[in-house]
PDB file of C-alpha atoms in Angstrom:
ATOM      1  CA  GLU A   1    -201.850 -22.482 -57.636  1.00 58.00           C
ATOM      2  CA  THR A   2    -202.063 -21.195 -61.177  1.00 71.00           C
ATOM      3  CA  GLY A   3    -204.422 -23.155 -63.440  1.00 90.00           C
ATOM      4  CA  VAL A   4    -204.033 -23.926 -67.132  1.00 94.00           C
ATOM      5  CA  THR A   5    -204.196 -20.781 -69.246  1.00 95.00           C
ATOM      6  CA  GLN A   6    -204.699 -20.607 -72.980  1.00 97.00           C
ATOM      7  CA  SER A   7    -204.230 -17.844 -75.507  1.00 96.00           C
ATOM      8  CA  PRO A   8    -205.891 -16.315 -77.408  1.00 97.00           C
ATOM      9  CA  THR A   9    -209.470 -16.902 -76.364  1.00 96.00           C
ATOM     10  CA  HIS A  10    -210.853 -16.352 -79.827  1.00 96.00           C
ATOM     11  CA  LEU A  11    -209.345 -16.438 -83.267  1.00 96.00           C
ATOM     12  CA  ILE A  12    -210.598 -16.072 -86.848  1.00 98.00           C
ATOM     13  CA  LYS A  13    -208.535 -17.361 -89.732  1.00 98.00           C
ATOM     14  CA  THR A  14    -209.015 -17.893 -93.426  1.00 98.00           C
ATOM     15  CA  ARG A  15    -208.823 -21.301 -95.099  1.00 98.00           C
ATOM     16  CA  GLY A  16    -205.272 -22.202 -96.000  1.00 98.00           C
ATOM     17  CA  GLN A  17    -203.680 -20.011 -93.317  1.00 98.00           C
ATOM     18  CA  GLN A  18    -201.588 -21.226 -90.420  1.00 98.00           C
ATOM     19  CA  VAL A  19    -202.358 -20.823 -86.667  1.00 98.00           C
ATOM     20  CA  THR A  20    -200.544 -21.150 -83.391  1.00 98.00           C
ATOM     21  CA  LEU A  21    -202.317 -21.641 -80.109  1.00 98.00           C
ATOM     22  CA  ARG A  22    -200.562 -21.317 -76.745  1.00 98.00           C
ATOM     23  CA  CYS A  23    -200.972 -23.023 -73.381  1.00 97.00           C
ATOM     24  CA  SER A  24    -199.418 -22.589 -69.992  1.00 95.00           C
ATOM     25  CA  SER A  25    -199.560 -25.712 -67.795  1.00 92.00           C
ATOM     26  CA  GLN A  26    -200.667 -25.718 -64.211  1.00 88.00           C
ATOM     27  CA  SER A  27    -197.827 -25.390 -61.824  1.00 85.00           C
ATOM     28  CA  GLY A  28    -196.116 -28.694 -61.133  1.00 85.00           C
ATOM     29  CA  HIS A  29    -197.554 -30.511 -64.163  1.00 87.00           C
ATOM     30  CA  ASN A  30    -195.173 -32.115 -66.669  1.00 87.00           C
ATOM     31  CA  THR A  31    -197.522 -33.432 -69.303  1.00 90.00           C
ATOM     32  CA  VAL A  32    -199.659 -31.471 -71.672  1.00 93.00           C
ATOM     33  CA  SER A  33    -202.393 -32.774 -73.936  1.00 94.00           C
ATOM     34  CA  TRP A  34    -204.407 -31.095 -76.681  1.00 97.00           C
ATOM     35  CA  TYR A  35    -208.032 -31.829 -77.533  1.00 97.00           C
ATOM     36  CA  GLN A  36    -210.343 -30.586 -80.321  1.00 98.00           C
ATOM     37  CA  GLN A  37    -213.992 -30.060 -79.449  1.00 96.00           C
ATOM     38  CA  ALA A  38    -216.260 -29.510 -82.417  1.00 95.00           C
ATOM     39  CA  LEU A  39    -219.624 -27.945 -81.870  1.00 91.00           C
ATOM     40  CA  GLY A  40    -222.010 -30.354 -80.181  1.00 89.00           C
ATOM     41  CA  GLN A  41    -219.280 -33.012 -79.676  1.00 92.00           C
ATOM     42  CA  GLY A  42    -217.099 -34.276 -76.921  1.00 94.00           C
ATOM     43  CA  PRO A  43    -213.348 -33.438 -76.972  1.00 96.00           C
ATOM     44  CA  GLN A  44    -211.201 -35.505 -79.259  1.00 97.00           C
ATOM     45  CA  PHE A  45    -207.563 -36.305 -78.377  1.00 95.00           C
ATOM     46  CA  ILE A  46    -205.040 -34.690 -80.730  1.00 97.00           C
ATOM     47  CA  PHE A  47    -201.733 -35.433 -79.040  1.00 95.00           C
ATOM     48  CA  GLN A  48    -199.754 -35.439 -75.804  1.00 93.00           C
ATOM     49  CA  TYR A  49    -196.307 -34.104 -74.868  1.00 92.00           C
ATOM     50  CA  TYR A  50    -194.117 -35.232 -72.051  1.00 89.00           C
ATOM     51  CA  ARG A  51    -190.537 -33.931 -71.476  1.00 86.00           C
ATOM     52  CA  GLU A  52    -190.771 -31.975 -74.714  1.00 90.00           C
ATOM     53  CA  GLU A  53    -191.450 -35.050 -76.833  1.00 91.00           C
ATOM     54  CA  GLU A  54    -194.698 -36.140 -78.507  1.00 91.00           C
ATOM     55  CA  ASN A  55    -195.657 -39.393 -76.841  1.00 88.00           C
ATOM     56  CA  GLY A  56    -199.000 -40.118 -78.271  1.00 89.00           C
ATOM     57  CA  ARG A  57    -201.257 -38.961 -81.078  1.00 92.00           C
ATOM     58  CA  GLY A  58    -204.876 -39.280 -82.008  1.00 92.00           C
ATOM     59  CA  ASN A  59    -206.412 -39.517 -85.412  1.00 94.00           C
ATOM     60  CA  PHE A  60    -205.263 -36.151 -86.707  1.00 97.00           C
ATOM     61  CA  PRO A  61    -203.156 -35.377 -89.826  1.00 97.00           C
ATOM     62  CA  PRO A  62    -199.539 -34.251 -89.677  1.00 97.00           C
ATOM     63  CA  ARG A  63    -200.529 -30.670 -90.340  1.00 98.00           C
ATOM     64  CA  PHE A  64    -201.445 -30.623 -86.638  1.00 98.00           C
ATOM     65  CA  SER A  65    -198.176 -30.265 -84.773  1.00 97.00           C
ATOM     66  CA  GLY A  66    -197.031 -29.178 -81.383  1.00 96.00           C
ATOM     67  CA  LEU A  67    -194.238 -28.239 -79.123  1.00 96.00           C
ATOM     68  CA  GLN A  68    -193.618 -28.422 -75.406  1.00 95.00           C
ATOM     69  CA  PHE A  69    -191.052 -26.112 -73.845  1.00 93.00           C
ATOM     70  CA  PRO A  70    -188.741 -26.662 -70.810  1.00 90.00           C
ATOM     71  CA  ASN A  71    -191.158 -24.755 -68.551  1.00 87.00           C
ATOM     72  CA  TYR A  72    -193.879 -27.209 -69.727  1.00 85.00           C
ATOM     73  CA  SER A  73    -195.798 -24.586 -71.707  1.00 92.00           C
ATOM     74  CA  SER A  74    -196.964 -25.736 -75.090  1.00 96.00           C
ATOM     75  CA  GLU A  75    -198.037 -24.689 -78.562  1.00 97.00           C
ATOM     76  CA  LEU A  76    -200.436 -26.252 -81.020  1.00 98.00           C
ATOM     77  CA  ASN A  77    -199.762 -25.430 -84.674  1.00 98.00           C
ATOM     78  CA  VAL A  78    -202.181 -26.038 -87.466  1.00 98.00           C
ATOM     79  CA  ASN A  79    -201.079 -25.557 -91.093  1.00 98.00           C
ATOM     80  CA  ALA A  80    -203.245 -25.285 -94.218  1.00 98.00           C
ATOM     81  CA  LEU A  81    -206.404 -24.613 -92.179  1.00 98.00           C
ATOM     82  CA  GLU A  82    -209.667 -26.167 -93.391  1.00 98.00           C
ATOM     83  CA  LEU A  83    -213.158 -25.116 -92.562  1.00 98.00           C
ATOM     84  CA  ASP A  84    -213.674 -28.309 -90.478  1.00 97.00           C
ATOM     85  CA  ASP A  85    -210.813 -27.160 -88.231  1.00 98.00           C
ATOM     86  CA  SER A  86    -213.327 -24.683 -86.688  1.00 98.00           C
ATOM     87  CA  ALA A  87    -213.636 -25.842 -83.061  1.00 97.00           C
ATOM     88  CA  LEU A  88    -212.748 -25.209 -79.456  1.00 96.00           C
ATOM     89  CA  TYR A  89    -209.150 -26.260 -78.820  1.00 97.00           C
ATOM     90  CA  LEU A  90    -208.548 -27.399 -75.225  1.00 97.00           C
ATOM     91  CA  CYS A  91    -205.231 -27.759 -73.552  1.00 96.00           C
ATOM     92  CA  ALA A  92    -204.968 -29.934 -70.504  1.00 95.00           C
ATOM     93  CA  SER A  93    -202.065 -30.571 -68.163  1.00 92.00           C
ATOM     94  CA  SER A  94    -201.308 -33.304 -65.676  1.00 89.00           C
ATOM     95  CA  ARG A  95    -198.548 -34.802 -63.674  1.00 87.00           C
ATOM     96  CA  ASP A  96    -197.973 -38.547 -64.372  1.00 77.00           C
ATOM     97  CA  ASN A  97    -201.417 -40.122 -64.592  1.00 73.00           C
ATOM     98  CA  SER A  98    -203.278 -37.614 -62.401  1.00 84.00           C
ATOM     99  CA  PRO A  99    -206.568 -36.290 -63.756  1.00 87.00           C
ATOM    100  CA  LEU A 100    -206.367 -33.782 -66.607  1.00 90.00           C
ATOM    101  CA  HIS A 101    -206.853 -30.137 -65.718  1.00 93.00           C
ATOM    102  CA  PHE A 102    -208.218 -28.187 -68.622  1.00 94.00           C
ATOM    103  CA  GLY A 103    -207.928 -24.614 -69.718  1.00 95.00           C
ATOM    104  CA  ASN A 104    -210.866 -22.531 -70.983  1.00 94.00           C
ATOM    105  CA  GLY A 105    -209.827 -23.197 -74.563  1.00 96.00           C
ATOM    106  CA  THR A 106    -209.311 -21.216 -77.759  1.00 97.00           C
ATOM    107  CA  ARG A 107    -212.235 -20.836 -80.053  1.00 96.00           C
ATOM    108  CA  LEU A 108    -210.970 -21.028 -83.656  1.00 98.00           C
ATOM    109  CA  THR A 109    -213.152 -20.031 -86.514  1.00 98.00           C
ATOM    110  CA  VAL A 110    -211.987 -20.753 -90.037  1.00 98.00           C
ATOM    111  CA  THR A 111    -213.764 -18.874 -92.869  1.00 97.00           C
TER     112      THR A 111
ATOM    113  CA  ALA B   1    -212.458 -50.433 -79.569  1.00 76.00           C
ATOM    114  CA  GLN B   2    -212.651 -48.154 -76.583  1.00 85.00           C
ATOM    115  CA  SER B   3    -215.718 -45.902 -76.461  1.00 92.00           C
ATOM    116  CA  VAL B   4    -217.954 -43.922 -74.201  1.00 96.00           C
ATOM    117  CA  THR B   5    -221.706 -43.555 -74.722  1.00 97.00           C
ATOM    118  CA  GLN B   6    -223.910 -41.014 -73.172  1.00 98.00           C
ATOM    119  CA  PRO B   7    -227.393 -41.955 -74.322  1.00 97.00           C
ATOM    120  CA  ASP B   8    -229.205 -38.726 -73.384  1.00 96.00           C
ATOM    121  CA  ILE B   9    -228.306 -35.685 -75.469  1.00 96.00           C
ATOM    122  CA  HIS B  10    -230.575 -33.354 -73.483  1.00 97.00           C
ATOM    123  CA  ILE B  11    -232.183 -33.663 -70.016  1.00 97.00           C
ATOM    124  CA  THR B  12    -234.492 -31.196 -68.379  1.00 97.00           C
ATOM    125  CA  VAL B  13    -235.281 -31.276 -64.659  1.00 97.00           C
ATOM    126  CA  SER B  14    -236.916 -28.944 -62.234  1.00 97.00           C
ATOM    127  CA  GLU B  15    -234.887 -27.237 -59.538  1.00 97.00           C
ATOM    128  CA  GLY B  16    -234.839 -29.397 -56.452  1.00 97.00           C
ATOM    129  CA  ALA B  17    -235.459 -32.584 -58.340  1.00 98.00           C
ATOM    130  CA  SER B  18    -233.024 -35.505 -58.403  1.00 98.00           C
ATOM    131  CA  LEU B  19    -230.779 -36.130 -61.371  1.00 98.00           C
ATOM    132  CA  GLU B  20    -229.109 -39.118 -62.998  1.00 98.00           C
ATOM    133  CA  LEU B  21    -226.967 -38.846 -66.081  1.00 98.00           C
ATOM    134  CA  ARG B  22    -226.070 -42.110 -67.817  1.00 98.00           C
ATOM    135  CA  CYS B  23    -222.701 -43.203 -69.033  1.00 98.00           C
ATOM    136  CA  ASN B  24    -221.655 -46.540 -70.524  1.00 97.00           C
ATOM    137  CA  TYR B  25    -218.129 -47.377 -71.553  1.00 95.00           C
ATOM    138  CA  SER B  26    -216.326 -50.007 -73.548  1.00 92.00           C
ATOM    139  CA  TYR B  27    -212.798 -50.753 -72.422  1.00 85.00           C
ATOM    140  CA  GLY B  28    -210.962 -54.035 -71.991  1.00 77.00           C
ATOM    141  CA  ALA B  29    -209.040 -53.293 -68.797  1.00 78.00           C
ATOM    142  CA  THR B  30    -210.070 -51.746 -65.532  1.00 77.00           C
ATOM    143  CA  PRO B  31    -210.988 -48.255 -66.498  1.00 85.00           C
ATOM    144  CA  TYR B  32    -210.183 -44.898 -65.027  1.00 92.00           C
ATOM    145  CA  LEU B  33    -213.477 -43.031 -65.203  1.00 95.00           C
ATOM    146  CA  PHE B  34    -214.271 -39.335 -64.955  1.00 96.00           C
ATOM    147  CA  TRP B  35    -217.109 -36.878 -65.007  1.00 98.00           C
ATOM    148  CA  TYR B  36    -216.390 -33.311 -66.258  1.00 97.00           C
ATOM    149  CA  VAL B  37    -218.801 -30.376 -66.463  1.00 97.00           C
ATOM    150  CA  GLN B  38    -218.553 -27.535 -69.021  1.00 96.00           C
ATOM    151  CA  SER B  39    -220.344 -24.244 -68.737  1.00 92.00           C
ATOM    152  CA  PRO B  40    -220.911 -22.183 -71.961  1.00 86.00           C
ATOM    153  CA  GLY B  41    -217.693 -20.796 -73.291  1.00 80.00           C
ATOM    154  CA  GLN B  42    -215.674 -22.495 -70.655  1.00 85.00           C
ATOM    155  CA  GLY B  43    -213.225 -25.383 -70.337  1.00 89.00           C
ATOM    156  CA  LEU B  44    -213.934 -28.601 -68.528  1.00 94.00           C
ATOM    157  CA  GLN B  45    -214.018 -28.850 -64.741  1.00 95.00           C
ATOM    158  CA  LEU B  46    -213.474 -32.218 -63.018  1.00 95.00           C
ATOM    159  CA  LEU B  47    -216.452 -33.269 -60.945  1.00 97.00           C
ATOM    160  CA  LEU B  48    -215.162 -36.678 -59.766  1.00 96.00           C
ATOM    161  CA  LYS B  49    -212.989 -39.637 -60.723  1.00 95.00           C
ATOM    162  CA  TYR B  50    -212.930 -43.360 -60.162  1.00 94.00           C
ATOM    163  CA  PHE B  51    -209.615 -45.226 -60.204  1.00 89.00           C
ATOM    164  CA  SER B  52    -210.195 -48.181 -57.926  1.00 86.00           C
ATOM    165  CA  GLY B  53    -211.655 -49.117 -54.563  1.00 88.00           C
ATOM    166  CA  ASP B  54    -215.095 -47.971 -53.398  1.00 90.00           C
ATOM    167  CA  THR B  55    -217.393 -48.040 -56.384  1.00 92.00           C
ATOM    168  CA  LEU B  56    -219.480 -45.081 -55.113  1.00 96.00           C
ATOM    169  CA  VAL B  57    -217.396 -41.952 -55.438  1.00 97.00           C
ATOM    170  CA  GLN B  58    -218.178 -38.461 -54.187  1.00 97.00           C
ATOM    171  CA  GLY B  59    -217.300 -35.347 -56.093  1.00 97.00           C
ATOM    172  CA  ILE B  60    -217.664 -31.625 -55.893  1.00 96.00           C
ATOM    173  CA  LYS B  61    -220.935 -29.672 -55.916  1.00 95.00           C
ATOM    174  CA  GLY B  62    -222.842 -32.554 -54.295  1.00 97.00           C
ATOM    175  CA  PHE B  63    -222.396 -34.948 -57.155  1.00 98.00           C
ATOM    176  CA  GLU B  64    -221.710 -38.664 -56.867  1.00 98.00           C
ATOM    177  CA  ALA B  65    -221.227 -41.535 -59.336  1.00 98.00           C
ATOM    178  CA  GLU B  66    -221.412 -45.244 -59.048  1.00 97.00           C
ATOM    179  CA  PHE B  67    -219.136 -47.628 -61.021  1.00 95.00           C
ATOM    180  CA  LYS B  68    -220.886 -50.854 -62.050  1.00 94.00           C
ATOM    181  CA  ARG B  69    -218.522 -53.192 -63.709  1.00 92.00           C
ATOM    182  CA  SER B  70    -221.207 -55.717 -64.655  1.00 92.00           C
ATOM    183  CA  GLN B  71    -223.109 -53.033 -66.530  1.00 94.00           C
ATOM    184  CA  SER B  72    -220.035 -51.125 -67.807  1.00 94.00           C
ATOM    185  CA  SER B  73    -221.686 -47.997 -66.411  1.00 96.00           C
ATOM    186  CA  PHE B  74    -220.613 -44.946 -64.455  1.00 97.00           C
ATOM    187  CA  ASN B  75    -223.743 -42.913 -63.888  1.00 98.00           C
ATOM    188  CA  LEU B  76    -223.671 -39.510 -62.300  1.00 98.00           C
ATOM    189  CA  ARG B  77    -226.253 -38.542 -59.694  1.00 98.00           C
ATOM    190  CA  LYS B  78    -227.315 -35.558 -57.626  1.00 98.00           C
ATOM    191  CA  PRO B  79    -230.168 -35.690 -55.035  1.00 97.00           C
ATOM    192  CA  SER B  80    -231.353 -32.141 -55.538  1.00 97.00           C
ATOM    193  CA  VAL B  81    -230.402 -30.025 -58.615  1.00 98.00           C
ATOM    194  CA  HIS B  82    -229.727 -26.362 -58.355  1.00 97.00           C
ATOM    195  CA  TRP B  83    -230.278 -23.807 -61.187  1.00 96.00           C
ATOM    196  CA  SER B  84    -226.512 -23.254 -61.353  1.00 95.00           C
ATOM    197  CA  ASP B  85    -226.025 -26.937 -62.394  1.00 97.00           C
ATOM    198  CA  ALA B  86    -227.306 -26.138 -65.863  1.00 97.00           C
ATOM    199  CA  ALA B  87    -224.330 -27.057 -68.149  1.00 97.00           C
ATOM    200  CA  GLU B  88    -222.997 -29.770 -70.311  1.00 97.00           C
ATOM    201  CA  TYR B  89    -221.729 -32.961 -68.700  1.00 98.00           C
ATOM    202  CA  PHE B  90    -219.081 -35.240 -70.144  1.00 98.00           C
ATOM    203  CA  CYS B  91    -218.198 -38.723 -69.125  1.00 98.00           C
ATOM    204  CA  ALA B  92    -214.693 -39.955 -70.033  1.00 96.00           C
ATOM    205  CA  VAL B  93    -212.588 -43.086 -69.772  1.00 94.00           C
ATOM    206  CA  GLY B  94    -208.881 -42.722 -69.323  1.00 91.00           C
ATOM    207  CA  THR B  95    -206.820 -45.185 -71.381  1.00 85.00           C
ATOM    208  CA  LEU B  96    -203.203 -46.088 -71.256  1.00 80.00           C
ATOM    209  CA  THR B  97    -201.770 -47.293 -74.620  1.00 74.00           C
ATOM    210  CA  SER B  98    -198.105 -47.553 -75.340  1.00 72.00           C
ATOM    211  CA  GLY B  99    -197.231 -45.155 -72.592  1.00 70.00           C
ATOM    212  CA  THR B 100    -199.740 -42.589 -73.688  1.00 74.00           C
ATOM    213  CA  TYR B 101    -202.499 -41.689 -71.240  1.00 77.00           C
ATOM    214  CA  LYS B 102    -205.504 -40.191 -73.085  1.00 88.00           C
ATOM    215  CA  TYR B 103    -209.099 -39.664 -72.390  1.00 93.00           C
ATOM    216  CA  ILE B 104    -212.012 -40.750 -74.569  1.00 94.00           C
ATOM    217  CA  PHE B 105    -215.044 -38.573 -74.051  1.00 96.00           C
ATOM    218  CA  GLY B 106    -218.708 -39.161 -74.692  1.00 96.00           C
ATOM    219  CA  THR B 107    -220.707 -36.724 -76.708  1.00 96.00           C
ATOM    220  CA  GLY B 108    -222.068 -35.031 -73.591  1.00 97.00           C
ATOM    221  CA  THR B 109    -225.471 -34.470 -71.936  1.00 98.00           C
ATOM    222  CA  ARG B 110    -226.808 -30.938 -71.859  1.00 97.00           C
ATOM    223  CA  LEU B 111    -228.709 -30.247 -68.624  1.00 98.00           C
ATOM    224  CA  LYS B 112    -231.446 -27.691 -68.461  1.00 97.00           C
ATOM    225  CA  VAL B 113    -232.876 -26.735 -65.041  1.00 97.00           C
ATOM    226  CA  LEU B 114    -236.350 -25.313 -64.753  1.00 96.00           C
ATOM    227  CA  ALA B 115    -237.054 -22.785 -61.987  1.00 90.00           C
TER     228      ALA B 115
END
């Protein structure tokens, strides 16, 4: 059984740039969620995708957007990067309401 | 509003000692409750979950947790800590709102184990 994989593992961007983070869901999972974990904090819900549609969003601005593909892989896009966007971005997959399975995350640093 | 509180930011225990990590939640309905562990530079690994039924749940790595509705708590316990348990532990409540199932996490408890 393949777990959740994320790429890249680390990324450094400049303020104002755009970034795309990628996630491959665990085999058999049809739902993907993205979380932002700032240093010293717990993960915060960004949004969730099911059947290629966004079906829930946390308190994040529209410059955070995503996609889910037919193979259930997903992307998180962030436009106009700000310094406060520096964080660990975690992708999690699940099937229906089963517990979330998390990837190891992408560490984004905005300078 | 839904929330999860982990009152202890840091806990230090000696190897072989018992451990209890506290978690309190605020949620109107019957909660789905989880404990996850995060090692440095890693993602979150599920330790155990509570959905319904027996209020004492067993997890991996010798961990257990007890759901107490009257206290809105879901504390994590281990009878004898190993050095490899040093990590950050997160309690979470799963909420279902308008068809969206999302987790609300606490701020975590960092566990240090003394040899």
